PDB file of C-alpha atoms in Angstrom:
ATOM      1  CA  UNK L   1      -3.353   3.452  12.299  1.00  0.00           C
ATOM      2  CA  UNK L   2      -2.945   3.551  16.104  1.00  0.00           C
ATOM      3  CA  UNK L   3       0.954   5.024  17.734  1.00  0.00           C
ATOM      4  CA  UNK L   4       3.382   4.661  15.796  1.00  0.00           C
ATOM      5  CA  UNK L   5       5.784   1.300  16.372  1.00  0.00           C
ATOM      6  CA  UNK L   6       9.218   2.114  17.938  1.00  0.00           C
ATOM      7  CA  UNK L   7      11.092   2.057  14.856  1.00  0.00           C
ATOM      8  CA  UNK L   8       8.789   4.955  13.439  1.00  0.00           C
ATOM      9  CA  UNK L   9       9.430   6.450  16.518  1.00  0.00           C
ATOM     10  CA  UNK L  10      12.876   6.660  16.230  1.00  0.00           C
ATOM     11  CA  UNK L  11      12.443   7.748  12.790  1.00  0.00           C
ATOM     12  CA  UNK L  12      10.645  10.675  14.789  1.00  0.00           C
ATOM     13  CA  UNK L  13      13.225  11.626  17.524  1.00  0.00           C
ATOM     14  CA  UNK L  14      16.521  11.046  15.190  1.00  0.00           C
ATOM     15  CA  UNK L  15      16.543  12.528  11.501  1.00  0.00           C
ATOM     16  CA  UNK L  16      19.692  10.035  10.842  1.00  0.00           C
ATOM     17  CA  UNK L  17      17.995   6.411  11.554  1.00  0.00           C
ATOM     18  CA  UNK L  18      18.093   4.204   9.318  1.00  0.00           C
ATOM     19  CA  UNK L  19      16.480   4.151   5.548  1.00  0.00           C
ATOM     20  CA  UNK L  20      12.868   5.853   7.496  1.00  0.00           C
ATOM     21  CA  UNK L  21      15.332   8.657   8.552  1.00  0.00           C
ATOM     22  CA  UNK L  22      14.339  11.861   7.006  1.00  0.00           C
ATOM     23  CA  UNK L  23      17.017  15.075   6.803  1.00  0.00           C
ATOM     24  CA  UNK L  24      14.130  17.967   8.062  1.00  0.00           C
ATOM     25  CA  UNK L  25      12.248  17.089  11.037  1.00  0.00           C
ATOM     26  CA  UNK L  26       9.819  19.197  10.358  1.00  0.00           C
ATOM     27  CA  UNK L  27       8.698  17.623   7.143  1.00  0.00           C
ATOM     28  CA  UNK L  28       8.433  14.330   8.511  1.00  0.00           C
ATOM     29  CA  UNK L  29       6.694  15.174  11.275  1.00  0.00           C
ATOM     30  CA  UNK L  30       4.021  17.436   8.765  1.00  0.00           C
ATOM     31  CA  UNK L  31       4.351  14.568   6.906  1.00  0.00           C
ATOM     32  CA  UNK L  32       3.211  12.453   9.463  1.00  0.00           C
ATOM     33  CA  UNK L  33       0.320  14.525  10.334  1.00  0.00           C
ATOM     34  CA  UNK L  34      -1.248  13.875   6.986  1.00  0.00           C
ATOM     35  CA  UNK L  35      -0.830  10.041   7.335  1.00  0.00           C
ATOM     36  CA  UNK L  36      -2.898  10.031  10.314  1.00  0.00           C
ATOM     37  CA  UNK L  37      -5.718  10.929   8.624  1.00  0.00           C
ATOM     38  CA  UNK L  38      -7.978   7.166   7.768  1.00  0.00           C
ATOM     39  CA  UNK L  39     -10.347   6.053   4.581  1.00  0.00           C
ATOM     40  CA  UNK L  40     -13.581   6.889   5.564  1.00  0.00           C
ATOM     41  CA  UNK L  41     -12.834   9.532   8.353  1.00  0.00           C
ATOM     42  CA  UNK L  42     -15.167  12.876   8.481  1.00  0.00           C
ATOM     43  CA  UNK L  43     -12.360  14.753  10.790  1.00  0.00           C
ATOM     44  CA  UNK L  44      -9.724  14.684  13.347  1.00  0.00           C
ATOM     45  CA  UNK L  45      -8.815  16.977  16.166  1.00  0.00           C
ATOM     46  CA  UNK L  46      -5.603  17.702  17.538  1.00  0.00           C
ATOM     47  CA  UNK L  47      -5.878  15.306  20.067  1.00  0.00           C
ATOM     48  CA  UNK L  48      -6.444  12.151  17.959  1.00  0.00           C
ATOM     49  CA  UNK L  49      -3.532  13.610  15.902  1.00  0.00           C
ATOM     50  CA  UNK L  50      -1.467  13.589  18.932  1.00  0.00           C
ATOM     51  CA  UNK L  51      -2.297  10.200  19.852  1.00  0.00           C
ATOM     52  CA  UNK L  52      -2.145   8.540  16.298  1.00  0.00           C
ATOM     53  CA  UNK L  53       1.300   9.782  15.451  1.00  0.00           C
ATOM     54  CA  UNK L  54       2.995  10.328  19.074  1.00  0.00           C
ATOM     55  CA  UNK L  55       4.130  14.007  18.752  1.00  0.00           C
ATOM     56  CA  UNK L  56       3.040  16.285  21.121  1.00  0.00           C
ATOM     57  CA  UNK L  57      -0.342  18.438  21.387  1.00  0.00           C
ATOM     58  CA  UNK L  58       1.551  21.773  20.910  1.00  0.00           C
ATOM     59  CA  UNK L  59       3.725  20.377  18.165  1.00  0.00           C
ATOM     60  CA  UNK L  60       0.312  19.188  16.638  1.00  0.00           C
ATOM     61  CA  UNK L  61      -1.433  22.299  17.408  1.00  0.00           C
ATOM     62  CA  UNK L  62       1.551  24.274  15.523  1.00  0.00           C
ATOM     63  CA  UNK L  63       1.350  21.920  12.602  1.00  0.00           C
ATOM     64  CA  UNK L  64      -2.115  21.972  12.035  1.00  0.00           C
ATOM     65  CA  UNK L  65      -1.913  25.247  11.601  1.00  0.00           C
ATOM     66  CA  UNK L  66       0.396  25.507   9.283  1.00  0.00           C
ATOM     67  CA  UNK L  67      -0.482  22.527   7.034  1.00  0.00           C
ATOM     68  CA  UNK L  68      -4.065  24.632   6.897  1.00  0.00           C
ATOM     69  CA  UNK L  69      -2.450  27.655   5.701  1.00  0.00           C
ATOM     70  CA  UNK L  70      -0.880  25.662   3.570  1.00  0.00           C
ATOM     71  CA  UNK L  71      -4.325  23.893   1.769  1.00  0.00           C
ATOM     72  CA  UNK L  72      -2.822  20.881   3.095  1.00  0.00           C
ATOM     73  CA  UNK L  73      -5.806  20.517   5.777  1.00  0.00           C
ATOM     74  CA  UNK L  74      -9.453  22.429   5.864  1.00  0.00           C
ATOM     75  CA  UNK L  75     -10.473  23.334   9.552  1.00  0.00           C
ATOM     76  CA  UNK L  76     -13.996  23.000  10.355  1.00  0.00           C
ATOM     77  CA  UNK L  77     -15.087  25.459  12.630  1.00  0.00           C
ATOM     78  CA  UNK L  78     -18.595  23.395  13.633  1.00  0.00           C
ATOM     79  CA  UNK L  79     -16.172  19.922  14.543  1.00  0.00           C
ATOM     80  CA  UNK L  80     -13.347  21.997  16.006  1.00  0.00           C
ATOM     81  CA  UNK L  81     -11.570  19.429  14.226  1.00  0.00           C
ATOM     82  CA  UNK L  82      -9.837  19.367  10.463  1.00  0.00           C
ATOM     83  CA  UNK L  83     -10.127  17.346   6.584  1.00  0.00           C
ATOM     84  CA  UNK L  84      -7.550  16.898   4.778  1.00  0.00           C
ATOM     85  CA  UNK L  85      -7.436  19.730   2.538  1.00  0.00           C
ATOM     86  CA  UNK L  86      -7.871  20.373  -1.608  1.00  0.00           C
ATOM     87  CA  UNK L  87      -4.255  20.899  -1.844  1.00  0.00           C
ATOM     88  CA  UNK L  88      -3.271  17.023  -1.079  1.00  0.00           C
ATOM     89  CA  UNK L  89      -6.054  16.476  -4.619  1.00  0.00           C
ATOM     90  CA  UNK L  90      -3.777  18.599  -6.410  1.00  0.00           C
ATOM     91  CA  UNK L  91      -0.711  16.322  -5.186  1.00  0.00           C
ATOM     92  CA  UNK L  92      -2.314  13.028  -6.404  1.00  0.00           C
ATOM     93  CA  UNK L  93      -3.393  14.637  -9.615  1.00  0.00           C
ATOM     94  CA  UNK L  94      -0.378  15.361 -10.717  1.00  0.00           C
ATOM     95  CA  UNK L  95       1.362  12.020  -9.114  1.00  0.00           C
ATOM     96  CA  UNK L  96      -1.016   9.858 -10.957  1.00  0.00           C
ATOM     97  CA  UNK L  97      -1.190  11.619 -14.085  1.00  0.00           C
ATOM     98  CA  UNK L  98       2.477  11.772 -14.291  1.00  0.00           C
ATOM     99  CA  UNK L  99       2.325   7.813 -14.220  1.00  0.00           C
ATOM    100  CA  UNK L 100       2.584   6.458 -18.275  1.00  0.00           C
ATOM    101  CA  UNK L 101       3.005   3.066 -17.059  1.00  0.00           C
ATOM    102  CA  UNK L 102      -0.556   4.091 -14.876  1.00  0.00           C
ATOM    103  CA  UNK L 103      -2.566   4.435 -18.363  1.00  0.00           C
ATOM    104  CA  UNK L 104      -0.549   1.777 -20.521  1.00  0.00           C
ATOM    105  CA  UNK L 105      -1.746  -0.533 -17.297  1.00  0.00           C
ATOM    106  CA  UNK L 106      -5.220   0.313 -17.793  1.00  0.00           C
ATOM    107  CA  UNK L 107      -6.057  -2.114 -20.829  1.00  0.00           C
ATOM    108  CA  UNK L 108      -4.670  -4.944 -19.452  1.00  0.00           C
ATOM    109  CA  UNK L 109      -6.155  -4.795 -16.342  1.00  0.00           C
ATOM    110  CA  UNK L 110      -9.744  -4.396 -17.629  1.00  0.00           C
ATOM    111  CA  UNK L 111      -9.101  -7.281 -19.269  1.00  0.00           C
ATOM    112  CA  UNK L 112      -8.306  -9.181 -16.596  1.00  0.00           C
ATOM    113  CA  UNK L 113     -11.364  -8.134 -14.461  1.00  0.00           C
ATOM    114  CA  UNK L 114     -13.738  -8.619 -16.816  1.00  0.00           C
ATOM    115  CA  UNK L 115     -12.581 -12.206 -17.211  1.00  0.00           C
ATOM    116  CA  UNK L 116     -12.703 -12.855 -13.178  1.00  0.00           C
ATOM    117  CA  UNK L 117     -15.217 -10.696 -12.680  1.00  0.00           C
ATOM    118  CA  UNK L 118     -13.296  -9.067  -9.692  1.00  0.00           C
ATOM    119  CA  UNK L 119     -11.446  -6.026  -9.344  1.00  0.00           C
ATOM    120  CA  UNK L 120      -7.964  -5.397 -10.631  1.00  0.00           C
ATOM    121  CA  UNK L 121      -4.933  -3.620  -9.287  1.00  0.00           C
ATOM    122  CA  UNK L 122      -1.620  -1.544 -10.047  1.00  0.00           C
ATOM    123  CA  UNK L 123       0.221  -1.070  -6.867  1.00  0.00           C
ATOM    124  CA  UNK L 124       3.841   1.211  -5.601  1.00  0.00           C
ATOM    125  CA  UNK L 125       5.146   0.982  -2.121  1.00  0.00           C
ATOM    126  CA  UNK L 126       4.795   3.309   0.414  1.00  0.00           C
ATOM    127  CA  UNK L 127       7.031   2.080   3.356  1.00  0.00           C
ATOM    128  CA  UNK L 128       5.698  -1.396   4.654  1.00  0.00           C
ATOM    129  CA  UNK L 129       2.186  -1.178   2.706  1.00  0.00           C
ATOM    130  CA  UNK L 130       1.251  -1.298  -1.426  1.00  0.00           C
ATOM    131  CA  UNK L 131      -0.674   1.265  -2.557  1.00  0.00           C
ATOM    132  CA  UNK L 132      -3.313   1.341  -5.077  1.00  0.00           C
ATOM    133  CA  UNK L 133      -2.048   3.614  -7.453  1.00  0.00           C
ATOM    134  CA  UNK L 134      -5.039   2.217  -9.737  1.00  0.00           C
ATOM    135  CA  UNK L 135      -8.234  -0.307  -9.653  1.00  0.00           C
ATOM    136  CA  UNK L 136     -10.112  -1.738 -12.572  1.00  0.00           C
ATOM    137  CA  UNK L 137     -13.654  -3.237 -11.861  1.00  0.00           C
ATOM    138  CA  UNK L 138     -15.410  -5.367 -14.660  1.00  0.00           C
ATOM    139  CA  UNK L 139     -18.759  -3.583 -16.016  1.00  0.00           C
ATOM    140  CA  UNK L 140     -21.735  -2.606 -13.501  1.00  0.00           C
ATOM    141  CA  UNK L 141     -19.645  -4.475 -10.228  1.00  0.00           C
ATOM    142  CA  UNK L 142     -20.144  -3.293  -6.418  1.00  0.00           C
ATOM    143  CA  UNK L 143     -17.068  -0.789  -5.447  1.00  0.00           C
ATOM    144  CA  UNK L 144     -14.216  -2.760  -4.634  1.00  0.00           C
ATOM    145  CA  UNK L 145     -13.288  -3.101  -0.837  1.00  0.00           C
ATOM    146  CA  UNK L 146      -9.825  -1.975  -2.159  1.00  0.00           C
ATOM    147  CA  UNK L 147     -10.116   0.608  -4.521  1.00  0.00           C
ATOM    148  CA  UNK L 148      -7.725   3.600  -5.941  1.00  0.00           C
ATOM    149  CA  UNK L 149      -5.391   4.513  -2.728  1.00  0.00           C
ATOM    150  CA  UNK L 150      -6.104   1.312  -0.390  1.00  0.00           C
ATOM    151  CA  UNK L 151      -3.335   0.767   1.560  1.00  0.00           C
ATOM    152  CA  UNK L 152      -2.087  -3.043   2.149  1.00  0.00           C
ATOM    153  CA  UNK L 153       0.729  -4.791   3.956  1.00  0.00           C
ATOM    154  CA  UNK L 154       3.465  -5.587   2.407  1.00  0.00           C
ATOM    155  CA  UNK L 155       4.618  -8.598   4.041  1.00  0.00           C
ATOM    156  CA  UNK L 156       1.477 -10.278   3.634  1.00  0.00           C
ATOM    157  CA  UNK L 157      -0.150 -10.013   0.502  1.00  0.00           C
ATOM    158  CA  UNK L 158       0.469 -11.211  -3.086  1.00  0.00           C
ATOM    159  CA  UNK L 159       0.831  -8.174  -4.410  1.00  0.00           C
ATOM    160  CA  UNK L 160       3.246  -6.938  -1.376  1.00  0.00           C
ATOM    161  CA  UNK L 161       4.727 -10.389  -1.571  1.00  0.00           C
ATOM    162  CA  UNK L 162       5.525  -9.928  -5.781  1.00  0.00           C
ATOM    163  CA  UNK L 163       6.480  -6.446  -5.276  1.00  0.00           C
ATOM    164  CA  UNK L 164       9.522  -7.485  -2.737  1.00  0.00           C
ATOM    165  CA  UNK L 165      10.256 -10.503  -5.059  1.00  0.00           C
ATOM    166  CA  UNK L 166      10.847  -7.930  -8.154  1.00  0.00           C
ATOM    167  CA  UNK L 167      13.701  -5.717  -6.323  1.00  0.00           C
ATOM    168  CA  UNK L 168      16.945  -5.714  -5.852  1.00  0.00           C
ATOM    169  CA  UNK L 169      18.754  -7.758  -3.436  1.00  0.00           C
ATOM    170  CA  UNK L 170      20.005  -4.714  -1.599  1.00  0.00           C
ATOM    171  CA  UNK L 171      16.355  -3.022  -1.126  1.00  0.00           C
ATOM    172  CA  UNK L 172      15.044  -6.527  -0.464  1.00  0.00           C
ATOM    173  CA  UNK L 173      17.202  -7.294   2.431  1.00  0.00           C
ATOM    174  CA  UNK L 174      16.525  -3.475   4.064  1.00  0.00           C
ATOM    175  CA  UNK L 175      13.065  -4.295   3.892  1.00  0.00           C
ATOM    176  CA  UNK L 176      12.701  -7.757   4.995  1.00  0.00           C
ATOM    177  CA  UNK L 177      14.595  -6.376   8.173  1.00  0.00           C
ATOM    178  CA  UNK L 178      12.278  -3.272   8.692  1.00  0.00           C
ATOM    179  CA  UNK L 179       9.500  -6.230   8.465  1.00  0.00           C
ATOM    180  CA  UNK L 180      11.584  -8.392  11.175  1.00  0.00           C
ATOM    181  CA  UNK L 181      11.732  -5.535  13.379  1.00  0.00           C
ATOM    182  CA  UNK L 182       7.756  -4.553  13.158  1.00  0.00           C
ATOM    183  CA  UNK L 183       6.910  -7.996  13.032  1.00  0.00           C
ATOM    184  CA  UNK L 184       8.635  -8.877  16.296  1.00  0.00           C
ATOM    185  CA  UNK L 185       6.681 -12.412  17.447  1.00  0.00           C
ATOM    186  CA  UNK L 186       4.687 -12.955  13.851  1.00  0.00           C
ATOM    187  CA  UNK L 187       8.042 -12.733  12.128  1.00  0.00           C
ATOM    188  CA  UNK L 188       8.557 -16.070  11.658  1.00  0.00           C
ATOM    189  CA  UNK L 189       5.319 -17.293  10.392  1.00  0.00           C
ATOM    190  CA  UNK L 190       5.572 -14.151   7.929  1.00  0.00           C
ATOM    191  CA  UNK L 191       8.770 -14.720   6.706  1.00  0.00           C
ATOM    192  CA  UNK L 192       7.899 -18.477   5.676  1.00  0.00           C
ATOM    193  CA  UNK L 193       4.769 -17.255   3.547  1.00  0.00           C
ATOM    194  CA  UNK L 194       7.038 -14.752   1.859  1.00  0.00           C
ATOM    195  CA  UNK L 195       9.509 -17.804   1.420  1.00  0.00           C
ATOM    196  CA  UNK L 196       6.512 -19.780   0.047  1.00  0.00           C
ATOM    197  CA  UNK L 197       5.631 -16.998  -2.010  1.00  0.00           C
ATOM    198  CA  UNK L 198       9.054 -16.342  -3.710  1.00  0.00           C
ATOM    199  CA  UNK L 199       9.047 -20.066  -4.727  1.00  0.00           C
ATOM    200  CA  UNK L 200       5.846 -20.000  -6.136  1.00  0.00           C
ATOM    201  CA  UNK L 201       6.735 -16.769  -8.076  1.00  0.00           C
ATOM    202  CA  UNK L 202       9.995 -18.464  -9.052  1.00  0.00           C
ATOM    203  CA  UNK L 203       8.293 -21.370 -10.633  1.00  0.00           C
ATOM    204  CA  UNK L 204       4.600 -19.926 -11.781  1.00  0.00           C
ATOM    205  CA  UNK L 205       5.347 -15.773 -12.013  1.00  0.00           C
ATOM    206  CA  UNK L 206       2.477 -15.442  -9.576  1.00  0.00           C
ATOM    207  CA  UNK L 207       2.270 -15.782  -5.671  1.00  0.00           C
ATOM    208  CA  UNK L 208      -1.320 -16.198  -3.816  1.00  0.00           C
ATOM    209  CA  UNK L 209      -1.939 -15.136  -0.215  1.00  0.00           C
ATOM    210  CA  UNK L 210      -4.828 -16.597   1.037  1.00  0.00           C
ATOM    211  CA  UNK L 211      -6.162 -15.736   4.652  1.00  0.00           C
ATOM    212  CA  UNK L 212      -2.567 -14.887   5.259  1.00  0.00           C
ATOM    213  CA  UNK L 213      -3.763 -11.299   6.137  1.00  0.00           C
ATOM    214  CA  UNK L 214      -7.387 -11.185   6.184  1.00  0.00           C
ATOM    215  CA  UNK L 215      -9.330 -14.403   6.325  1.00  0.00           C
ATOM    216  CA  UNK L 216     -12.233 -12.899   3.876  1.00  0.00           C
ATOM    217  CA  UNK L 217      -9.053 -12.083   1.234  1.00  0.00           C
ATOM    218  CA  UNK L 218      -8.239 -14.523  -1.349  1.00  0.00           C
ATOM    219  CA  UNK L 219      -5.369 -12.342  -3.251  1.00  0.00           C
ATOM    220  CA  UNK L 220      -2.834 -13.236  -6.328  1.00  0.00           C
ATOM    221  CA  UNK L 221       0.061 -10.709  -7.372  1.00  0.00           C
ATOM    222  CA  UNK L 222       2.572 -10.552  -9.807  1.00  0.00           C
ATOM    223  CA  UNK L 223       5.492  -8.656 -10.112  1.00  0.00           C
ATOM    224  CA  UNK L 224       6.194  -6.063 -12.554  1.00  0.00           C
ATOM    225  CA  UNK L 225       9.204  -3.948 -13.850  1.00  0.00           C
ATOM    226  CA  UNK L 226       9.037  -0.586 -16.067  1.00  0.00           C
ATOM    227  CA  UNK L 227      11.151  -0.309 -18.700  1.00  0.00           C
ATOM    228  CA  UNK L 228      12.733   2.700 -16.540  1.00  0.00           C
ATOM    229  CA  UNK L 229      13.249   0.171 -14.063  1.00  0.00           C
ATOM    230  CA  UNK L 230      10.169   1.295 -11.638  1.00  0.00           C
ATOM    231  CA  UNK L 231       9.096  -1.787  -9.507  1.00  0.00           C
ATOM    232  CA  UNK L 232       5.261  -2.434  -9.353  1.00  0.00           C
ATOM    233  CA  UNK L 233       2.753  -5.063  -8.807  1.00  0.00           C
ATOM    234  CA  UNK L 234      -0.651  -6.234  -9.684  1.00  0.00           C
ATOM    235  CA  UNK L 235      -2.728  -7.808  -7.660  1.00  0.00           C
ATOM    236  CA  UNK L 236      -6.518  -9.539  -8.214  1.00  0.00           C
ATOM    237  CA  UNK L 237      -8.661 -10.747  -5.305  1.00  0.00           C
ATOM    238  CA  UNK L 238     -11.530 -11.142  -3.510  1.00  0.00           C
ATOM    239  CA  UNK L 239     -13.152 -13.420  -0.950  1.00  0.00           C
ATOM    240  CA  UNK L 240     -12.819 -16.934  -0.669  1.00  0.00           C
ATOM    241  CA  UNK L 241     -16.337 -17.702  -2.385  1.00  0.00           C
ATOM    242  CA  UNK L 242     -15.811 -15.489  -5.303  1.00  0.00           C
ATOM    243  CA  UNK L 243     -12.418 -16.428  -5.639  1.00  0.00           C
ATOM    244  CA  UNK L 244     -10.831 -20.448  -4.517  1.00  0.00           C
ATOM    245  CA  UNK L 245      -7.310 -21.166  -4.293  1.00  0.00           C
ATOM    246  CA  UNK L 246      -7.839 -23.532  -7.044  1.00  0.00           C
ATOM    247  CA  UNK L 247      -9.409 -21.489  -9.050  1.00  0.00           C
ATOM    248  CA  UNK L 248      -6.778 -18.807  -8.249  1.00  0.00           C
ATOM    249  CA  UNK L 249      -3.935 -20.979  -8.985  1.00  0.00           C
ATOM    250  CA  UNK L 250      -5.210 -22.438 -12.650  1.00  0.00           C
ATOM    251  CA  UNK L 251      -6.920 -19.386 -13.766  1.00  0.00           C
ATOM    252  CA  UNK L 252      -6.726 -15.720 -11.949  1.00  0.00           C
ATOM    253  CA  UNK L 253      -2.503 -16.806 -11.376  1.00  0.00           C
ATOM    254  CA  UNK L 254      -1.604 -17.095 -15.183  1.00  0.00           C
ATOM    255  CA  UNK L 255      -3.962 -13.440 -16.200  1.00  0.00           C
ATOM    256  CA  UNK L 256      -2.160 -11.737 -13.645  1.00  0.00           C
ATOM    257  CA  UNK L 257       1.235 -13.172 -14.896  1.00  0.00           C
ATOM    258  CA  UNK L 258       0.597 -12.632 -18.463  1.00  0.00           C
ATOM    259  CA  UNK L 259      -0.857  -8.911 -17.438  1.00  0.00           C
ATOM    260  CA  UNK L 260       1.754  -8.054 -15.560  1.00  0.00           C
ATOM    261  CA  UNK L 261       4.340  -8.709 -18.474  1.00  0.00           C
ATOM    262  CA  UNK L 262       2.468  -7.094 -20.723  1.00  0.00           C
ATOM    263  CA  UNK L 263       2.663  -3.721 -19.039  1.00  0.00           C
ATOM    264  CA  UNK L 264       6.145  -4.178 -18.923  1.00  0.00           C
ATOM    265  CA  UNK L 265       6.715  -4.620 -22.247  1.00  0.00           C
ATOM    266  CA  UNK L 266       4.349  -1.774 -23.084  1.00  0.00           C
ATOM    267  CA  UNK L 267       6.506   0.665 -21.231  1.00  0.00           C
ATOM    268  CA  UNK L 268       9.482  -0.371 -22.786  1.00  0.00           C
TER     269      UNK L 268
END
């Protein structure tokens, strides 16, 4: 996750800036504490803390402690370091089983991954990034690389890429800025893949990113809207020899499409 870029930084310092601005400093910054935890990551001690989100040992020190008492993180006395505690389970138990459109998803994405034969995905935003709020694999496959919770850029994946197609103008235009600002240098190659994208969704209902943020990732998205107006995405991928551009384009492209719409008009 390494320090956080100046514009989260600001976020940090002034409560006010901008659409990352958050009204109780406090929060954010506990907030931020929780985020700096990684997939795959035993433990983390206040220093790592400190250097992962910017603020400073004492402030970390202070919320560590609290965020414990809270359930929010587990100190282990052995480490001298802390987990992320059973409380934050509780969180995404309720979040995802509070999701309908979650379980009317389900269906449709098995059914796409056991006709690729590669995992399956419902993704929200959080920020900049997708999240996994589910992942379908077909019948006796490996664990997906990106499974339920994976995080993945927004601006450069097909399922980032169909979720910013799918909202408003208004959001749309706040975001691709946020994405200008973090991009700094890379921003123009980025923005003419999302351009690329947006045409391809225009004309197809799908968009494929294809080494465009990891060379071993092959991904197609689609866009899709809840009847309550929720903006989502799907996304299917995998590496280039289990998944071409070809064959993502004639065959993945129009499941994802045709899944994507039917979750929609499930929810409705």
């Amino acid at each position: 996750m390494g320090r956080l870029s100046p514009l989260q930084r600001k976020a940090e310092t002034d409560p006010l800036a901008g659409e990352e601005a958050f009204a109780v400093q406090g929060l954010a910054r506990g907030l931020s504490v929780l985020r700096a935890f990684r997939p795959g990551e035993s433990a983390l001690g206040n220093a790592d803390i400190a250097a992962r989100t910017g603020l400073s040992r004492p402030t970390v020190s202070r919320l560590t402690q609290t965020l414990t008492a809270l359930g929010y993180l587990a100190y282990v006395p052995r480490l001298g370091r802390y987990t992320l505690g059973a409380a934050i389970a509780s969180l995404c138990h309720s979040l995802l089983s509070g999701m309908p459109y979650r379980i009317a998803a389900h269906p449709f994405l098995r059914e796409v991954a056991e006709a690729t034969r590669l995992p399956v995905s419902l993704g929200a935003r959080d920020h900049l990034h997708m999240i996994n709020i589910d992942t379908v694999r077909y019948d006796n496959a490996p664990p997906a690389r990106f499974d339920l919770g994976a995080r993945i850029p927004l601006a450069t994946t097909a399922m980032g890429r169909a979720y910013l197609f799918a909202v408003p103008e208004s959001e749309r235009s706040g975001l691709l800025d946020r994405i200008r600002r973090d991009a700094g240098r890379e921003w123009r190659t980025i923005r003419s893949g999302i351009d690329n994208a947006f045409e391809m969704l225009e004309r197809n209902g799908f968009c494929i990113s294809a080494g465009e943020w990891r060379a071993d990732v092959v991904g197609v998205g689609a866009p899709l809207v809840t009847a309550d107006g929720i903006v989502l995405a799907v996304n299917c991928g995998g590496p280039p020899f289990e998944i071409s551009e070809e064959w993502a384009m004639t065959e993945v492209g129009p499941r994802i499409a045709h899944a994507a719409a039917s979750i929609a008009g499930s929810s409705a």
